[in-house]
Amino acid sequence: MKLLSSGTSPFVRKVLITLHETNQLGDVEIVPVSTTPFAVNATVTAANPIGKIPALIREDGPALYDSRVICRFLDHRAKAGLYPENRVWDVLTLEATADGLLEAALLMVYEARLRDEEQRSPDWVEAQWDKIDRALTAVNSLWMSHLHGRMDMGHIAMGAALSYLDLRHDARNWRAGRDALAAWHKSFAERPSMLATAPQG
Ligand SMILES: N[C@@H](CCC(=O)N[C@@H](CS)C(=O)NCC(=O)O)C(=O)O
């Protein structure tokens, strides 16, 4: 299998952490690509018509996307138990919260990098940050006991999301007033799978 990948994509990182945690890294060739909405990559669109990474190219079936589908596939393939039946809706909701936060964080980056100065909307950027702010507050108040339980895909998605905030939005100081979540992330970030997938490039 081939994983269309980039060294700084937090959605790719979710998949890489999952590959590490489920011991499947050796089954996947990492293929670095670069793609944005304005510089579409033909290798990516051949696998995923939406034009986004990660995409997982398989020998025995259509390419898989997006990160949620790929991670679920990898969990199923390894029988790793990252979506335990007794709390699967919680896991999926926490993963959706992390992914939603990440989508807003990425849109903020795209606004700054891909749009000309006169096209940018500071209000729109702040509205994206508001989504992130609400998500972080909700996780810090509602999800800490889940995060302190056995590791599942919710943990992996949240670990990747918080580390992306450190990478791209450090100045926003997401930890302020969220001691519980900050402490959880500090410990999760020390996992070998997190250390091995630190952003590159
Ligand atoms: N929901 C998707 C989001 C993936 C995504 O936004 N990937 C970014 C890189 S971090 C991308 O490929 N952007 C290119 C584009 O938006 O055209 C997933 O979970 O895989």
XYZ file of N, CA and C and ligand atoms in Angstrom:
623
model
N 0.856 -1.187 0.000
C 0.000 0.000 0.000
C 0.892 1.237 0.000
N 0.340 2.306 -0.593
C 1.079 3.571 -0.627
C 0.244 4.643 0.057
N 0.909 5.405 0.907
C 0.210 6.501 1.592
C 0.669 7.829 1.004
N -0.250 8.523 0.335
C 0.070 9.867 -0.159
C 0.099 10.793 1.055
N 1.233 11.491 1.188
C 1.603 12.003 2.492
C 2.287 13.362 2.396
N 2.310 14.085 3.505
C 3.185 15.260 3.580
C 3.682 15.363 5.015
N 4.881 15.921 5.153
C 5.555 15.923 6.453
C 4.917 16.798 7.505
N 4.014 17.702 7.097
C 3.403 18.587 8.092
C 1.885 18.424 8.187
N 1.293 17.560 7.360
C -0.169 17.416 7.402
C -0.607 16.713 8.688
N -1.465 17.355 9.479
C -1.918 16.707 10.711
C -2.846 15.522 10.439
N -3.549 15.549 9.285
C -4.423 14.424 8.951
C -3.584 13.213 8.548
N -2.493 13.463 7.830
C -1.545 12.377 7.537
C -0.957 11.861 8.849
N -0.663 12.780 9.759
C -0.048 12.344 11.024
C -0.963 11.385 11.792
N -2.278 11.645 11.765
C -3.217 10.707 12.397
C -2.987 9.292 11.878
N -2.835 9.195 10.550
C -2.650 7.878 9.928
C -1.295 7.293 10.318
N -0.258 8.131 10.322
C 1.080 7.634 10.680
C 1.120 7.145 12.132
N 0.485 7.892 13.030
C 0.437 7.452 14.436
C -0.281 6.101 14.515
N -1.367 5.988 13.765
C -2.125 4.731 13.770
C -1.270 3.584 13.226
N -0.522 3.859 12.161
C 0.369 2.816 11.615
C 1.392 2.375 12.661
N 1.950 3.348 13.384
C 2.915 3.012 14.445
C 2.250 2.200 15.543
N 1.124 2.692 16.011
C 0.475 2.059 17.172
C -0.034 0.654 16.849
N -0.293 0.385 15.560
C -0.835 -0.929 15.183
C 0.221 -1.795 14.474
N 1.478 -1.349 14.514
C 2.590 -2.118 13.928
C 2.389 -2.451 12.452
N 1.927 -1.472 11.678
C 1.723 -1.736 10.253
C 2.594 -0.849 9.371
N 3.532 -0.144 9.984
C 4.345 0.802 9.229
C 5.063 0.125 8.060
N 5.505 -1.103 8.280
C 6.244 -1.828 7.246
C 5.391 -2.227 6.052
N 4.077 -2.113 6.178
C 3.187 -2.516 5.080
C 2.864 -1.362 4.144
N 3.383 -0.180 4.451
C 2.986 1.017 3.707
C 4.218 1.775 3.223
N 4.196 2.113 1.935
C 5.243 2.999 1.395
C 4.734 4.442 1.514
N 5.550 5.281 2.128
C 5.164 6.679 2.308
C 5.568 7.458 1.049
N 4.601 8.065 0.384
C 4.875 8.811 -0.848
C 4.631 10.299 -0.590
N 5.705 11.097 -0.492
C 5.517 12.525 -0.225
C 4.928 13.246 -1.430
N 3.940 14.062 -1.196
C 3.340 14.873 -2.262
C 3.075 16.265 -1.691
N 2.840 17.186 -2.606
C 2.466 18.529 -2.174
C 1.185 18.893 -2.907
N 0.180 19.358 -2.180
C -1.077 19.735 -2.833
C -1.782 20.820 -2.042
N -2.392 21.752 -2.759
C -3.248 22.765 -2.122
C -4.451 22.952 -3.049
N -5.497 23.629 -2.577
C -6.638 23.862 -3.471
C -6.243 24.609 -4.742
N -5.180 25.419 -4.680
C -4.758 26.199 -5.844
C -3.627 25.543 -6.629
N -3.048 24.499 -6.109
C -1.969 23.789 -6.808
C -2.263 22.300 -6.679
N -3.234 21.879 -7.471
C -3.760 20.521 -7.335
C -2.733 19.518 -7.869
N -2.569 18.427 -7.155
C -1.575 17.417 -7.505
C -2.281 16.240 -8.198
N -1.816 15.916 -9.419
C -2.500 14.894 -10.219
C -2.440 13.508 -9.575
N -1.336 13.210 -8.888
C -1.256 11.904 -8.201
C -2.327 11.818 -7.119
N -2.537 12.950 -6.450
C -3.534 12.967 -5.377
C -4.944 12.839 -5.958
N -5.245 13.630 -6.991
C -6.626 13.589 -7.521
C -6.931 12.246 -8.185
N -5.881 11.544 -8.666
C -6.121 10.211 -9.236
C -6.594 9.249 -8.145
N -6.144 9.495 -6.920
C -6.545 8.626 -5.797
C -7.779 9.163 -5.084
N -7.848 10.479 -4.941
C -8.937 11.115 -4.195
C -9.429 12.321 -4.996
N -10.609 12.224 -5.599
C -11.089 13.330 -6.441
C -11.248 14.643 -5.688
N -11.343 14.566 -4.360
C -11.450 15.789 -3.557
C -10.096 16.503 -3.512
N -9.027 15.770 -3.836
C -7.708 16.398 -3.944
C -6.992 16.582 -2.622
N -7.387 15.784 -1.607
C -6.761 15.972 -0.291
C -5.970 14.730 0.120
N -4.982 14.967 0.962
C -4.244 13.877 1.594
C -4.613 13.851 3.090
N -4.533 12.681 3.684
C -3.986 11.415 3.206
C -4.946 10.678 2.269
N -4.316 9.894 1.346
C -5.047 8.889 0.580
C -4.198 7.628 0.622
N -4.865 6.493 0.745
C -4.159 5.207 0.852
C -4.460 4.395 -0.397
N -3.412 4.185 -1.201
C -3.565 3.420 -2.447
C -3.333 1.945 -2.124
N -4.335 1.137 -2.448
C -4.244 -0.300 -2.155
C -4.057 -1.086 -3.447
N -3.461 -2.274 -3.344
C -3.293 -3.129 -4.529
C -4.611 -3.806 -4.878
N -5.452 -4.022 -3.887
C -6.611 -4.895 -4.088
C -7.946 -4.171 -3.946
N -7.966 -2.894 -4.260
C -9.236 -2.171 -4.157
C -9.003 -0.698 -4.397
N -10.089 0.062 -4.475
C -9.926 1.502 -4.710
C -9.145 2.178 -3.588
N -8.542 3.310 -3.916
C -7.839 4.090 -2.891
C -8.831 4.527 -1.816
N -8.326 4.626 -0.600
C -9.166 5.036 0.528
C -8.825 6.461 0.953
N -9.808 7.192 1.319
C -9.687 8.512 1.919
C -10.980 8.716 2.673
N -11.139 9.591 3.645
C -10.134 10.470 4.151
C -9.458 9.832 5.374
N -8.854 10.647 6.264
C -8.105 10.055 7.380
C -8.991 9.177 8.256
N -10.285 9.548 8.392
C -11.162 8.737 9.260
C -11.384 7.353 8.683
N -11.555 7.312 7.356
C -11.773 6.019 6.701
C -10.486 5.191 6.756
N -9.363 5.836 6.474
C -8.085 5.107 6.464
C -7.779 4.546 7.858
N -7.958 5.372 8.882
C -7.643 4.901 10.241
C -8.560 3.743 10.636
N -9.820 3.831 10.247
C -10.748 2.745 10.590
C -10.350 1.472 9.843
N -9.972 1.637 8.579
C -9.511 0.484 7.780
C -8.277 -0.150 8.431
N -7.320 0.674 8.820
C -6.082 0.135 9.411
C -6.363 -0.558 10.738
N -7.268 0.008 11.511
C -7.641 -0.636 12.775
C -8.274 -1.997 12.503
N -9.166 -2.046 11.529
C -9.846 -3.301 11.177
C -8.825 -4.329 10.690
N -7.896 -3.865 9.847
C -6.887 -4.750 9.259
C -6.013 -5.396 10.343
N -5.674 -4.595 11.362
C -4.778 -5.096 12.427
C -5.549 -5.643 13.633
N -6.883 -5.554 13.575
C -7.712 -5.945 14.735
C -7.168 -5.299 16.013
N -6.937 -4.000 15.918
C -6.225 -3.295 16.996
C -7.134 -2.801 18.114
N -8.420 -2.743 17.873
C -9.340 -2.336 18.943
C -9.336 -0.845 19.241
N -9.052 -0.032 18.228
C -9.042 1.417 18.454
C -10.448 2.032 18.405
N -11.449 1.212 18.045
C -12.854 1.675 18.065
C -13.656 0.673 18.894
N -13.431 0.616 20.205
C -14.088 -0.411 21.002
C -15.618 -0.286 20.936
N -16.262 -1.428 20.741
C -17.713 -1.471 20.527
C -18.487 -0.754 21.636
N -18.026 -0.905 22.881
C -18.807 -0.367 24.003
C -18.754 1.158 24.122
N -17.870 1.797 23.367
C -17.876 3.266 23.394
C -17.586 3.861 22.017
N -18.033 3.117 20.979
C -17.662 3.528 19.619
C -18.216 4.904 19.250
N -19.424 5.250 19.725
C -19.991 6.555 19.347
C -19.226 7.682 20.026
N -18.766 7.422 21.234
C -17.925 8.420 21.912
C -16.605 8.611 21.145
N -16.013 7.485 20.760
C -14.727 7.564 20.047
C -14.885 8.358 18.754
N -15.947 8.046 17.997
C -16.144 8.729 16.715
C -16.433 10.211 16.913
N -17.155 10.531 17.985
C -17.457 11.946 18.233
C -16.207 12.708 18.652
N -15.378 12.076 19.485
C -14.129 12.746 19.867
C -13.227 12.921 18.646
N -13.181 11.893 17.796
C -12.379 12.008 16.565
C -12.934 13.137 15.681
N -14.255 13.213 15.571
C -14.864 14.280 14.756
C -14.564 15.655 15.345
N -14.515 15.740 16.663
C -14.190 17.023 17.317
C -12.751 17.425 16.978
N -11.836 16.460 17.075
C -10.428 16.748 16.753
C -10.283 17.122 15.283
N -10.972 16.394 14.404
C -10.863 16.679 12.967
C -11.478 18.029 12.627
N -12.588 18.365 13.278
C -13.237 19.654 13.017
C -12.343 20.801 13.441
N -11.724 20.611 14.583
C -10.767 21.609 15.097
C -9.613 21.776 14.092
N -9.141 20.635 13.584
C -8.025 20.665 12.632
C -8.419 21.341 11.333
N -9.646 21.060 10.864
C -10.074 21.681 9.612
C -10.082 23.203 9.755
N -10.578 23.689 10.895
C -10.580 25.136 11.131
C -9.144 25.665 11.200
N -8.267 24.917 11.866
C -6.867 25.357 12.004
C -6.180 25.418 10.642
N -6.498 24.454 9.784
C -5.890 24.429 8.449
C -6.435 25.559 7.586
N -7.725 25.842 7.698
C -8.295 26.951 6.921
C -7.654 28.279 7.314
N -7.338 28.424 8.591
C -6.646 29.644 9.024
C -5.288 29.761 8.337
N -4.583 28.635 8.240
C -3.267 28.646 7.583
C -3.432 28.965 6.106
N -4.413 28.345 5.454
C -4.626 28.591 4.026
C -4.969 30.061 3.765
N -5.777 30.626 4.660
C -6.153 32.037 4.492
C -4.898 32.919 4.447
N -3.973 32.628 5.347
C -2.763 33.451 5.423
C -1.799 33.150 4.280
N -1.738 31.878 3.870
C -0.712 31.503 2.900
C -1.169 31.568 1.456
N -2.433 31.261 1.223
C -2.870 31.084 -0.164
C -3.636 32.275 -0.715
N -4.081 33.157 0.160
C -4.853 34.298 -0.324
C -4.017 35.566 -0.288
N -4.251 36.424 -1.284
C -3.583 37.726 -1.280
C -4.094 38.549 -0.106
N -3.240 39.449 0.316
C -3.548 40.294 1.481
C -4.957 40.911 1.401
N -5.289 41.452 0.226
C -6.578 42.159 0.127
C -7.780 41.213 0.118
N -7.531 39.920 -0.109
C -8.633 38.942 -0.098
C -8.901 38.395 1.297
N -7.953 38.582 2.199
C -8.076 37.946 3.520
C -9.142 38.613 4.373
N -9.801 37.783 5.211
C -10.828 38.312 6.108
C -10.452 37.991 7.555
N -10.015 39.007 8.309
C -9.683 38.761 9.725
C -10.884 38.226 10.508
N -12.100 38.698 10.191
C -13.286 38.200 10.906
C -13.496 36.709 10.664
N -13.274 36.307 9.419
C -13.442 34.897 9.069
C -12.394 34.047 9.801
N -11.165 34.563 9.868
C -10.106 33.845 10.597
C -10.489 33.702 12.070
N -10.994 34.787 12.657
C -11.386 34.717 14.081
C -12.549 33.751 14.280
N -13.454 33.696 13.283
C -14.581 32.756 13.386
C -14.072 31.312 13.372
N -13.009 31.050 12.609
C -12.417 29.704 12.628
C -11.792 29.427 13.991
N -11.091 30.446 14.532
C -10.486 30.238 15.849
C -11.566 29.997 16.913
N -12.705 30.662 16.781
C -13.801 30.452 17.740
C -14.228 28.981 17.771
N -14.253 28.358 16.587
C -14.603 26.926 16.550
C -13.595 26.121 17.363
N -12.317 26.425 17.152
C -11.246 25.709 17.842
C -11.350 25.941 19.350
N -11.569 27.199 19.708
C -11.669 27.586 21.114
C -12.800 26.812 21.806
N -13.959 26.763 21.154
C -15.100 26.036 21.734
C -14.792 24.550 21.846
N -14.158 23.990 20.809
C -13.849 22.557 20.834
C -12.884 22.234 21.980
N -11.866 23.074 22.146
C -10.880 22.827 23.207
C -11.534 22.910 24.588
N -12.402 23.889 24.764
C -13.082 24.045 26.052
C -13.990 22.845 26.325
N -14.667 22.375 25.286
C -15.541 21.205 25.454
C -14.723 19.964 25.812
N -13.612 19.767 25.133
C -12.798 18.573 25.416
C -12.242 18.656 26.834
N -11.765 19.855 27.218
C -11.181 20.030 28.559
C -12.214 19.798 29.665
N -13.491 20.080 29.381
C -14.486 19.926 30.451
C -15.260 18.613 30.353
N -15.409 18.053 29.156
C -16.288 16.885 29.011
C -15.575 15.572 28.708
N -14.378 15.646 28.185
C -13.771 14.436 27.628
C -12.529 13.938 28.366
N -12.196 14.558 29.497
C -10.927 14.171 30.125
C -10.954 12.740 30.660
N -12.100 12.291 31.185
C -12.089 10.919 31.710
C -11.936 9.930 30.555
N -12.523 10.257 29.398
C -12.323 9.399 28.215
C -10.836 9.392 27.835
N -10.246 10.570 27.788
C -8.839 10.648 27.373
C -7.909 9.931 28.356
N -8.341 9.801 29.606
C -7.492 9.085 30.567
C -7.760 7.584 30.563
N -8.679 7.141 29.712
C -8.923 5.702 29.588
C -8.002 5.064 28.560
N -8.299 3.819 28.213
C -7.460 3.071 27.269
C -7.417 3.797 25.918
N -6.246 3.796 25.285
C -6.088 4.564 24.049
C -6.993 4.061 22.932
N -7.655 4.990 22.257
C -8.471 4.672 21.082
C -8.243 5.755 20.029
N -9.040 5.716 18.968
C -8.802 6.682 17.883
C -9.076 8.123 18.309
N -9.925 8.315 19.306
C -10.157 9.670 19.811
C -8.869 10.266 20.366
N -8.101 9.449 21.080
C -6.825 9.930 21.630
C -5.866 10.317 20.498
N -5.773 9.450 19.502
C -4.821 9.689 18.409
C -5.184 10.967 17.661
N -6.479 11.119 17.366
C -6.907 12.317 16.630
C -6.656 13.572 17.451
N -6.945 13.503 18.750
C -6.747 14.690 19.592
C -5.255 14.996 19.742
N -4.433 13.968 19.871
C -2.984 14.184 19.973
C -2.451 14.882 18.725
N -2.884 14.420 17.552
C -2.426 15.040 16.299
C -2.934 16.479 16.205
N -4.179 16.709 16.634
C -4.775 18.042 16.510
C -4.066 19.045 17.417
N -3.835 18.670 18.661
C -3.210 19.611 19.596
C -1.775 19.924 19.171
N -1.082 18.917 18.670
C 0.292 19.165 18.219
C 0.313 20.083 17.001
N -0.727 20.001 16.162
C -0.783 20.926 15.018
C -1.020 22.360 15.489
N -1.798 22.532 16.549
C -1.961 23.888 17.097
C -0.611 24.425 17.565
N 0.187 23.556 18.179
C 1.529 23.994 18.595
C 2.371 24.392 17.389
N 2.228 23.625 16.307
C 3.051 23.884 15.119
C 2.663 25.184 14.422
N 1.368 25.420 14.258
C 0.916 26.537 13.412
C 0.275 27.703 14.148
N -0.244 27.447 15.350
C -0.980 28.517 16.046
C -0.504 28.676 17.488
N 0.798 28.519 17.663
C 1.391 28.565 19.003
C 1.058 29.868 19.725
N 1.027 30.974 18.955
C 0.810 32.283 19.573
C -0.576 32.400 20.209
N -1.503 31.533 19.829
C -2.867 31.586 20.396
C -2.915 31.000 21.812
N -1.843 30.297 22.195
C -1.724 29.772 23.565
C -2.950 28.950 23.990
N -3.217 27.855 23.257
C -4.422 27.051 23.501
C -4.471 26.468 24.909
N -3.320 26.359 25.573
C -3.286 25.725 26.901
C -3.897 26.608 28.005
N -3.966 27.917 27.768
C -4.415 28.841 28.830
C -5.803 28.455 29.325
N -5.923 28.212 30.625
C -7.211 27.847 31.226
C -7.622 26.411 30.961
N -6.731 25.612 30.361
C -7.091 24.217 30.031
C -6.001 23.286 30.555
N -5.801 23.350 31.860
C -4.695 22.612 32.471
C -4.814 21.101 32.257
N -6.037 20.599 32.361
C -6.220 19.149 32.265
C -5.829 18.656 30.873
N -6.301 19.361 29.864
C -5.994 18.954 28.488
C -4.502 19.142 28.189
N -3.938 20.226 28.692
C -2.506 20.472 28.482
C -1.671 19.356 29.109
N -2.049 18.923 30.321
C -1.292 17.850 30.992
C -1.441 16.539 30.225
N -2.659 16.282 29.743
C -2.863 15.038 28.968
C -1.981 15.057 27.718
N -1.969 16.201 27.015
C -1.199 16.280 25.771
C 0.295 16.117 26.031
N 0.761 16.696 27.127
C 2.193 16.584 27.466
C 2.599 15.112 27.570
N 1.741 14.349 28.231
C 2.049 12.934 28.404
C 1.863 12.166 27.082
N 0.785 12.449 26.353
C 0.537 11.718 25.093
C 1.649 11.997 24.085
N 2.157 13.224 24.089
C 3.190 13.615 23.121
C 4.498 12.861 23.322
N 4.629 12.177 24.468
C 5.846 11.413 24.724
C 5.769 9.982 24.202
N 4.616 9.588 23.675
C 4.513 8.221 23.128
C 5.477 8.067 21.959
N 6.082 6.894 21.801
C 6.985 6.686 20.665
C 6.336 7.006 19.319
N 5.046 6.722 19.178
C 4.358 6.996 17.895
C 4.264 8.487 17.630
N 4.159 9.284 18.681
C 4.110 10.744 18.511
C 5.515 11.269 18.201
N 6.504 10.773 18.931
C 7.880 11.245 18.706
C 8.343 10.894 17.294
N 7.950 9.707 16.827
C 8.404 9.250 15.512
C 7.713 9.971 14.366
N 6.602 10.664 14.651
C 5.840 11.312 13.572
C 5.871 12.836 13.681
N 6.832 13.344 14.400
C 6.937 14.816 14.548
C 6.981 15.452 13.154
N 6.326 16.614 12.989
C 6.261 17.253 11.670
C 7.649 17.500 11.081
N 7.729 17.317 9.759
C 8.993 17.547 9.055
C 8.744 18.430 7.872
N 9.620 19.409 7.704
C 9.502 20.242 6.504
C 8.871 21.584 6.789
N -11.115 15.462 6.090
C -9.830 15.201 5.473
C -8.993 16.473 5.487
C -7.656 16.279 4.773
C -6.991 17.615 4.443
O -7.573 18.690 4.593
N -5.729 17.519 3.998
C -5.006 18.697 3.570
C -3.556 18.609 3.980
S -3.407 18.722 5.757
C -5.059 18.761 2.054
O -4.838 17.770 1.399
N -5.329 19.942 1.495
C -5.377 20.151 0.101
C -6.683 20.796 -0.347
O -7.487 21.208 0.516
O -6.880 20.878 -1.555
C -9.151 14.035 6.171
O -9.492 13.753 7.334
O -8.307 13.359 5.570
